[in-house]
Amino acid sequence: MLKAGIVGLPNVGKSTLFNALTCSHKAAAENYPFCTIEPNVGVVNVPDARLEPLARIAKVATIIPAAIEYVDIAGLVAGASKGEGLGNQFLANIREVDAVIQVVRCFEDPDVVHTMGALDPLRDIEVVNTEMILADLEAVAHRMVKVTKQARGGEKEALVELALLERVKLHLNSGKPANLLHLFEEERATLRNFQLLTAKPVIYAANIAEADLANPDANPGVAAVKKYAREHLDSGAVVFCSKLEADLVDLSPAEAAEFLQAAGAKDSGVGDLIRESYRLLGLISFFTHNEKEVRAWTIRTGTKAPQAAGVIHTDFEKGFIKAEVLAHAELVKHGSAHAARETGHYRIEGRDYVVKDGDVILFRFSH
């Protein structure tokens, strides 16, 4: 299962967001720096409105959605790359995740200490990003020492890697994260081996006050974060309210809907964040169903049918024969696989078929 790490400065709402995502109180969310030391981990279902119609057609009650693992990581401070605060631990924990959700404080509250003083969302983003870039530069420097020795020995692969490391170093020194460096696919594969913090995709989560819920974009901090993320970091931003999310954790769905309406909010920001995390990780879902359940399975965009079958069971991939495929929209439109087959929408696909998001698939395999 892929992981998304929740990061940011202390006291910006990371642990409250984690609790909201996991519908729990696993993470301490107190008003002091470093109330989170050891990372909290939780598995979160990905909201997908396509599952219920599929369950009705299949006439089953059990629905198993796709899931993502979220990790609540200790707050970072300036100097983390040199070990300040919980810097070394913070940076090590980020290396273990596949994507980063950076929480940015966009609310004023004299009762909640801001470790950097005055409210300044863009400064906060730059502090976190700078520390990760500095950590990456150190990692690149260590790697270059090793690879340079190999390159002097005439190793062809080492020469290629050294050239890539030089490009990465120059890019990082310009103050830009590694995920903005233009690379060919084979170079991206090599870069993943470096385990650079800034090579991971990032979503920015702007934490606002309850008073801003009715019109979040009127908050100048939110507008600035969205613009900066889009124009400077080629990334996206979502909005949430940590105070509201904390209140929603213990409510039933009906109570939560009523609470949101009273607060002037259209929806909790958590669903958007989960879906955006899924998209950011380059993931899609395909569906299977039998007499017991319907289920969403997670694969990366571009996965071929045998490898998708292997997500269900390794035997499915080894003995793959064919995939019987029906688009979810067509199945819902026609009401049954039989009706879809009669209208020519039921397809037989082979080993080279690239699975699409929303495919409903029955795999045939040899034992």
PDB file of N, CA and C in Angstrom, residues 68-142:
ATOM      1  N   ILE A  68      -5.437   4.284   1.074  1.00  0.00           N
ATOM      2  CA  ILE A  68      -4.114   4.908   1.135  1.00  0.00           C
ATOM      3  C   ILE A  68      -3.680   4.940   2.591  1.00  0.00           C
ATOM      4  N   GLU A  69      -2.392   4.782   2.828  1.00  0.00           N
ATOM      5  CA  GLU A  69      -1.860   4.891   4.183  1.00  0.00           C
ATOM      6  C   GLU A  69      -1.319   6.303   4.397  1.00  0.00           C
ATOM      7  N   TYR A  70      -1.777   6.944   5.470  1.00  0.00           N
ATOM      8  CA  TYR A  70      -1.301   8.296   5.818  1.00  0.00           C
ATOM      9  C   TYR A  70      -0.398   8.216   7.041  1.00  0.00           C
ATOM     10  N   VAL A  71       0.643   9.040   7.032  1.00  0.00           N
ATOM     11  CA  VAL A  71       1.612   9.068   8.129  1.00  0.00           C
ATOM     12  C   VAL A  71       1.712  10.498   8.648  1.00  0.00           C
ATOM     13  N   ASP A  72       1.432  10.687   9.920  1.00  0.00           N
ATOM     14  CA  ASP A  72       1.541  12.001  10.573  1.00  0.00           C
ATOM     15  C   ASP A  72       2.969  12.145  11.100  1.00  0.00           C
ATOM     16  N   ILE A  73       3.731  13.054  10.504  1.00  0.00           N
ATOM     17  CA  ILE A  73       5.170  13.181  10.797  1.00  0.00           C
ATOM     18  C   ILE A  73       5.423  14.406  11.668  1.00  0.00           C
ATOM     19  N   ALA A  74       6.394  14.310  12.552  1.00  0.00           N
ATOM     20  CA  ALA A  74       6.717  15.398  13.484  1.00  0.00           C
ATOM     21  C   ALA A  74       6.986  16.703  12.748  1.00  0.00           C
ATOM     22  N   GLY A  75       6.673  17.833  13.408  1.00  0.00           N
ATOM     23  CA  GLY A  75       6.852  19.153  12.812  1.00  0.00           C
ATOM     24  C   GLY A  75       8.311  19.491  12.551  1.00  0.00           C
ATOM     25  N   LEU A  76       8.520  20.246  11.480  1.00  0.00           N
ATOM     26  CA  LEU A  76       9.868  20.652  11.077  1.00  0.00           C
ATOM     27  C   LEU A  76      10.100  22.106  11.471  1.00  0.00           C
ATOM     28  N   VAL A  77      11.354  22.447  11.778  1.00  0.00           N
ATOM     29  CA  VAL A  77      11.725  23.833  12.039  1.00  0.00           C
ATOM     30  C   VAL A  77      12.908  24.199  11.170  1.00  0.00           C
ATOM     31  N   ALA A  78      13.179  25.507  11.048  1.00  0.00           N
ATOM     32  CA  ALA A  78      14.355  25.953  10.305  1.00  0.00           C
ATOM     33  C   ALA A  78      15.601  25.327  10.940  1.00  0.00           C
ATOM     34  N   GLY A  79      16.495  24.806  10.116  1.00  0.00           N
ATOM     35  CA  GLY A  79      17.690  24.135  10.614  1.00  0.00           C
ATOM     36  C   GLY A  79      17.530  22.639  10.744  1.00  0.00           C
ATOM     37  N   ALA A  80      16.369  22.104  10.316  1.00  0.00           N
ATOM     38  CA  ALA A  80      16.123  20.670  10.438  1.00  0.00           C
ATOM     39  C   ALA A  80      17.169  19.853   9.693  1.00  0.00           C
ATOM     40  N   SER A  81      17.630  20.356   8.548  1.00  0.00           N
ATOM     41  CA  SER A  81      18.623  19.620   7.762  1.00  0.00           C
ATOM     42  C   SER A  81      19.952  19.500   8.497  1.00  0.00           C
ATOM     43  N   LYS A  82      20.127  20.356   9.528  1.00  0.00           N
ATOM     44  CA  LYS A  82      21.335  20.290  10.366  1.00  0.00           C
ATOM     45  C   LYS A  82      21.036  19.674  11.726  1.00  0.00           C
ATOM     46  N   GLY A  83      19.830  19.093  11.854  1.00  0.00           N
ATOM     47  CA  GLY A  83      19.487  18.395  13.090  1.00  0.00           C
ATOM     48  C   GLY A  83      18.696  19.193  14.091  1.00  0.00           C
ATOM     49  N   GLU A  84      18.300  20.438  13.749  1.00  0.00           N
ATOM     50  CA  GLU A  84      17.509  21.249  14.686  1.00  0.00           C
ATOM     51  C   GLU A  84      16.142  20.606  14.927  1.00  0.00           C
ATOM     52  N   GLY A  85      15.615  20.818  16.151  1.00  0.00           N
ATOM     53  CA  GLY A  85      14.324  20.238  16.502  1.00  0.00           C
ATOM     54  C   GLY A  85      14.399  18.726  16.403  1.00  0.00           C
ATOM     55  N   LEU A  86      13.456  18.144  15.694  1.00  0.00           N
ATOM     56  CA  LEU A  86      13.469  16.701  15.435  1.00  0.00           C
ATOM     57  C   LEU A  86      13.871  16.451  13.984  1.00  0.00           C
ATOM     58  N   GLY A  87      14.756  17.330  13.494  1.00  0.00           N
ATOM     59  CA  GLY A  87      15.088  17.358  12.076  1.00  0.00           C
ATOM     60  C   GLY A  87      15.485  16.039  11.461  1.00  0.00           C
ATOM     61  N   ASN A  88      16.455  15.365  12.058  1.00  0.00           N
ATOM     62  CA  ASN A  88      16.935  14.113  11.455  1.00  0.00           C
ATOM     63  C   ASN A  88      15.833  13.073  11.364  1.00  0.00           C
ATOM     64  N   GLN A  89      15.018  12.998  12.428  1.00  0.00           N
ATOM     65  CA  GLN A  89      13.920  12.031  12.455  1.00  0.00           C
ATOM     66  C   GLN A  89      12.854  12.411  11.436  1.00  0.00           C
ATOM     67  N   PHE A  90      12.543  13.706  11.370  1.00  0.00           N
ATOM     68  CA  PHE A  90      11.556  14.216  10.428  1.00  0.00           C
ATOM     69  C   PHE A  90      11.942  13.856   9.000  1.00  0.00           C
ATOM     70  N   LEU A  91      13.192  14.129   8.649  1.00  0.00           N
ATOM     71  CA  LEU A  91      13.652  13.899   7.281  1.00  0.00           C
ATOM     72  C   LEU A  91      13.688  12.412   6.951  1.00  0.00           C
ATOM     73  N   ALA A  92      14.084  11.598   7.922  1.00  0.00           N
ATOM     74  CA  ALA A  92      14.125  10.153   7.698  1.00  0.00           C
ATOM     75  C   ALA A  92      12.719   9.605   7.458  1.00  0.00           C
ATOM     76  N   ASN A  93      11.740  10.132   8.192  1.00  0.00           N
ATOM     77  CA  ASN A  93      10.364   9.660   8.029  1.00  0.00           C
ATOM     78  C   ASN A  93       9.795  10.031   6.662  1.00  0.00           C
ATOM     79  N   ILE A  94      10.175  11.204   6.142  1.00  0.00           N
ATOM     80  CA  ILE A  94       9.691  11.609   4.822  1.00  0.00           C
ATOM     81  C   ILE A  94      10.227  10.679   3.740  1.00  0.00           C
ATOM     82  N   ARG A  95      11.435  10.183   3.921  1.00  0.00           N
ATOM     83  CA  ARG A  95      12.021   9.289   2.918  1.00  0.00           C
ATOM     84  C   ARG A  95      11.190   8.020   2.729  1.00  0.00           C
ATOM     85  N   GLU A  96      10.414   7.658   3.740  1.00  0.00           N
ATOM     86  CA  GLU A  96       9.664   6.397   3.703  1.00  0.00           C
ATOM     87  C   GLU A  96       8.317   6.509   3.012  1.00  0.00           C
ATOM     88  N   VAL A  97       7.884   7.738   2.643  1.00  0.00           N
ATOM     89  CA  VAL A  97       6.560   7.899   2.040  1.00  0.00           C
ATOM     90  C   VAL A  97       6.674   8.110   0.533  1.00  0.00           C
ATOM     91  N   ASP A  98       5.532   7.941  -0.162  1.00  0.00           N
ATOM     92  CA  ASP A  98       5.508   8.076  -1.619  1.00  0.00           C
ATOM     93  C   ASP A  98       5.108   9.470  -2.077  1.00  0.00           C
ATOM     94  N   ALA A  99       4.377  10.193  -1.227  1.00  0.00           N
ATOM     95  CA  ALA A  99       3.935  11.549  -1.559  1.00  0.00           C
ATOM     96  C   ALA A  99       3.857  12.352  -0.270  1.00  0.00           C
ATOM     97  N   VAL A 100       3.841  13.674  -0.419  1.00  0.00           N
ATOM     98  CA  VAL A 100       3.868  14.567   0.734  1.00  0.00           C
ATOM     99  C   VAL A 100       2.645  15.481   0.709  1.00  0.00           C
ATOM    100  N   ILE A 101       1.988  15.605   1.864  1.00  0.00           N
ATOM    101  CA  ILE A 101       0.933  16.601   2.050  1.00  0.00           C
ATOM    102  C   ILE A 101       1.499  17.637   3.018  1.00  0.00           C
ATOM    103  N   GLN A 102       1.756  18.829   2.508  1.00  0.00           N
ATOM    104  CA  GLN A 102       2.327  19.867   3.365  1.00  0.00           C
ATOM    105  C   GLN A 102       1.212  20.774   3.878  1.00  0.00           C
ATOM    106  N   VAL A 103       0.993  20.732   5.192  1.00  0.00           N
ATOM    107  CA  VAL A 103      -0.048  21.551   5.819  1.00  0.00           C
ATOM    108  C   VAL A 103       0.503  22.956   6.044  1.00  0.00           C
ATOM    109  N   VAL A 104      -0.276  23.956   5.617  1.00  0.00           N
ATOM    110  CA  VAL A 104       0.141  25.353   5.706  1.00  0.00           C
ATOM    111  C   VAL A 104      -0.909  26.117   6.510  1.00  0.00           C
ATOM    112  N   ARG A 105      -0.466  26.810   7.531  1.00  0.00           N
ATOM    113  CA  ARG A 105      -1.396  27.548   8.387  1.00  0.00           C
ATOM    114  C   ARG A 105      -1.828  28.844   7.719  1.00  0.00           C
ATOM    115  N   CYS A 106      -3.156  29.011   7.570  1.00  0.00           N
ATOM    116  CA  CYS A 106      -3.718  30.218   6.962  1.00  0.00           C
ATOM    117  C   CYS A 106      -4.757  30.854   7.879  1.00  0.00           C
ATOM    118  N   PHE A 107      -4.602  30.686   9.170  1.00  0.00           N
ATOM    119  CA  PHE A 107      -5.534  31.280  10.135  1.00  0.00           C
ATOM    120  C   PHE A 107      -4.775  31.967  11.258  1.00  0.00           C
ATOM    121  N   GLU A 108      -5.378  33.028  11.773  1.00  0.00           N
ATOM    122  CA  GLU A 108      -4.839  33.740  12.937  1.00  0.00           C
ATOM    123  C   GLU A 108      -5.505  33.205  14.197  1.00  0.00           C
ATOM    124  N   ASP A 109      -4.728  32.945  15.228  1.00  0.00           N
ATOM    125  CA  ASP A 109      -5.279  32.528  16.520  1.00  0.00           C
ATOM    126  C   ASP A 109      -4.219  32.783  17.589  1.00  0.00           C
ATOM    127  N   PRO A 110      -4.448  33.798  18.446  1.00  0.00           N
ATOM    128  CA  PRO A 110      -3.453  34.114  19.474  1.00  0.00           C
ATOM    129  C   PRO A 110      -3.255  32.987  20.485  1.00  0.00           C
ATOM    130  N   ASP A 111      -4.228  32.061  20.557  1.00  0.00           N
ATOM    131  CA  ASP A 111      -4.115  30.956  21.513  1.00  0.00           C
ATOM    132  C   ASP A 111      -3.318  29.772  20.967  1.00  0.00           C
ATOM    133  N   VAL A 112      -3.000  29.812  19.666  1.00  0.00           N
ATOM    134  CA  VAL A 112      -2.216  28.726  19.058  1.00  0.00           C
ATOM    135  C   VAL A 112      -0.867  29.294  18.632  1.00  0.00           C
ATOM    136  N   VAL A 113       0.177  28.876  19.310  1.00  0.00           N
ATOM    137  CA  VAL A 113       1.520  29.414  19.084  1.00  0.00           C
ATOM    138  C   VAL A 113       1.982  29.138  17.659  1.00  0.00           C
ATOM    139  N   HIS A 114       2.534  30.158  17.012  1.00  0.00           N
ATOM    140  CA  HIS A 114       3.168  29.962  15.706  1.00  0.00           C
ATOM    141  C   HIS A 114       4.673  30.057  15.923  1.00  0.00           C
ATOM    142  N   THR A 115       5.368  28.977  15.640  1.00  0.00           N
ATOM    143  CA  THR A 115       6.800  28.913  15.951  1.00  0.00           C
ATOM    144  C   THR A 115       7.634  29.902  15.160  1.00  0.00           C
ATOM    145  N   MET A 116       7.091  30.425  14.046  1.00  0.00           N
ATOM    146  CA  MET A 116       7.835  31.392  13.243  1.00  0.00           C
ATOM    147  C   MET A 116       7.411  32.828  13.524  1.00  0.00           C
ATOM    148  N   GLY A 117       6.504  33.015  14.488  1.00  0.00           N
ATOM    149  CA  GLY A 117       6.054  34.370  14.808  1.00  0.00           C
ATOM    150  C   GLY A 117       4.801  34.729  14.045  1.00  0.00           C
ATOM    151  N   ALA A 118       4.857  35.792  13.230  1.00  0.00           N
ATOM    152  CA  ALA A 118       3.690  36.275  12.502  1.00  0.00           C
ATOM    153  C   ALA A 118       3.247  35.278  11.438  1.00  0.00           C
ATOM    154  N   LEU A 119       1.964  35.337  11.093  1.00  0.00           N
ATOM    155  CA  LEU A 119       1.409  34.456  10.073  1.00  0.00           C
ATOM    156  C   LEU A 119       1.949  34.834   8.692  1.00  0.00           C
ATOM    157  N   ASP A 120       2.505  33.857   7.995  1.00  0.00           N
ATOM    158  CA  ASP A 120       3.038  34.084   6.646  1.00  0.00           C
ATOM    159  C   ASP A 120       3.116  32.734   5.938  1.00  0.00           C
ATOM    160  N   PRO A 121       2.036  32.318   5.269  1.00  0.00           N
ATOM    161  CA  PRO A 121       1.983  30.978   4.670  1.00  0.00           C
ATOM    162  C   PRO A 121       3.107  30.695   3.669  1.00  0.00           C
ATOM    163  N   LEU A 122       3.453  31.671   2.818  1.00  0.00           N
ATOM    164  CA  LEU A 122       4.485  31.421   1.814  1.00  0.00           C
ATOM    165  C   LEU A 122       5.859  31.262   2.452  1.00  0.00           C
ATOM    166  N   ARG A 123       6.123  32.034   3.507  1.00  0.00           N
ATOM    167  CA  ARG A 123       7.380  31.847   4.237  1.00  0.00           C
ATOM    168  C   ARG A 123       7.450  30.439   4.819  1.00  0.00           C
ATOM    169  N   ASP A 124       6.333  29.983   5.371  1.00  0.00           N
ATOM    170  CA  ASP A 124       6.303  28.647   5.972  1.00  0.00           C
ATOM    171  C   ASP A 124       6.590  27.564   4.926  1.00  0.00           C
ATOM    172  N   ILE A 125       5.976  27.700   3.742  1.00  0.00           N
ATOM    173  CA  ILE A 125       6.237  26.748   2.662  1.00  0.00           C
ATOM    174  C   ILE A 125       7.720  26.740   2.318  1.00  0.00           C
ATOM    175  N   GLU A 126       8.298  27.927   2.204  1.00  0.00           N
ATOM    176  CA  GLU A 126       9.707  28.034   1.804  1.00  0.00           C
ATOM    177  C   GLU A 126      10.642  27.471   2.869  1.00  0.00           C
ATOM    178  N   VAL A 127      10.275  27.608   4.144  1.00  0.00           N
ATOM    179  CA  VAL A 127      11.098  27.033   5.222  1.00  0.00           C
ATOM    180  C   VAL A 127      11.146  25.516   5.082  1.00  0.00           C
ATOM    181  N   VAL A 128       9.977  24.906   4.928  1.00  0.00           N
ATOM    182  CA  VAL A 128       9.911  23.447   4.799  1.00  0.00           C
ATOM    183  C   VAL A 128      10.653  22.992   3.543  1.00  0.00           C
ATOM    184  N   ASN A 129      10.375  23.644   2.422  1.00  0.00           N
ATOM    185  CA  ASN A 129      10.996  23.228   1.164  1.00  0.00           C
ATOM    186  C   ASN A 129      12.509  23.431   1.179  1.00  0.00           C
ATOM    187  N   THR A 130      12.958  24.534   1.780  1.00  0.00           N
ATOM    188  CA  THR A 130      14.401  24.795   1.853  1.00  0.00           C
ATOM    189  C   THR A 130      15.119  23.728   2.649  1.00  0.00           C
ATOM    190  N   GLU A 131      14.527  23.320   3.770  1.00  0.00           N
ATOM    191  CA  GLU A 131      15.167  22.294   4.591  1.00  0.00           C
ATOM    192  C   GLU A 131      15.245  20.960   3.851  1.00  0.00           C
ATOM    193  N   MET A 132      14.194  20.650   3.080  1.00  0.00           N
ATOM    194  CA  MET A 132      14.233  19.404   2.320  1.00  0.00           C
ATOM    195  C   MET A 132      15.236  19.481   1.172  1.00  0.00           C
ATOM    196  N   ILE A 133      15.338  20.658   0.539  1.00  0.00           N
ATOM    197  CA  ILE A 133      16.328  20.842  -0.529  1.00  0.00           C
ATOM    198  C   ILE A 133      17.741  20.711   0.028  1.00  0.00           C
ATOM    199  N   LEU A 134      17.992  21.312   1.191  1.00  0.00           N
ATOM    200  CA  LEU A 134      19.323  21.219   1.811  1.00  0.00           C
ATOM    201  C   LEU A 134      19.668  19.771   2.155  1.00  0.00           C
ATOM    202  N   ALA A 135      18.676  19.037   2.655  1.00  0.00           N
ATOM    203  CA  ALA A 135      18.900  17.622   2.964  1.00  0.00           C
ATOM    204  C   ALA A 135      19.207  16.840   1.688  1.00  0.00           C
ATOM    205  N   ASP A 136      18.508  17.177   0.603  1.00  0.00           N
ATOM    206  CA  ASP A 136      18.751  16.504  -0.674  1.00  0.00           C
ATOM    207  C   ASP A 136      20.141  16.822  -1.217  1.00  0.00           C
ATOM    208  N   LEU A 137      20.562  18.071  -1.069  1.00  0.00           N
ATOM    209  CA  LEU A 137      21.907  18.441  -1.533  1.00  0.00           C
ATOM    210  C   LEU A 137      22.977  17.643  -0.806  1.00  0.00           C
ATOM    211  N   GLU A 138      22.757  17.432   0.485  1.00  0.00           N
ATOM    212  CA  GLU A 138      23.709  16.634   1.261  1.00  0.00           C
ATOM    213  C   GLU A 138      23.705  15.183   0.776  1.00  0.00           C
ATOM    214  N   ALA A 139      22.512  14.645   0.496  1.00  0.00           N
ATOM    215  CA  ALA A 139      22.413  13.271   0.005  1.00  0.00           C
ATOM    216  C   ALA A 139      23.080  13.131  -1.361  1.00  0.00           C
ATOM    217  N   VAL A 140      22.892  14.127  -2.231  1.00  0.00           N
ATOM    218  CA  VAL A 140      23.510  14.112  -3.560  1.00  0.00           C
ATOM    219  C   VAL A 140      25.029  14.165  -3.446  1.00  0.00           C
ATOM    220  N   ALA A 141      25.519  15.007  -2.535  1.00  0.00           N
ATOM    221  CA  ALA A 141      26.970  15.134  -2.349  1.00  0.00           C
ATOM    222  C   ALA A 141      27.582  13.806  -1.911  1.00  0.00           C
ATOM    223  N   HIS A 142      26.926  13.105  -0.985  1.00  0.00           N
ATOM    224  CA  HIS A 142      27.425  11.802  -0.526  1.00  0.00           C
ATOM    225  C   HIS A 142      27.420  10.786  -1.672  1.00  0.00           C
TER     226      HIS A 142
END
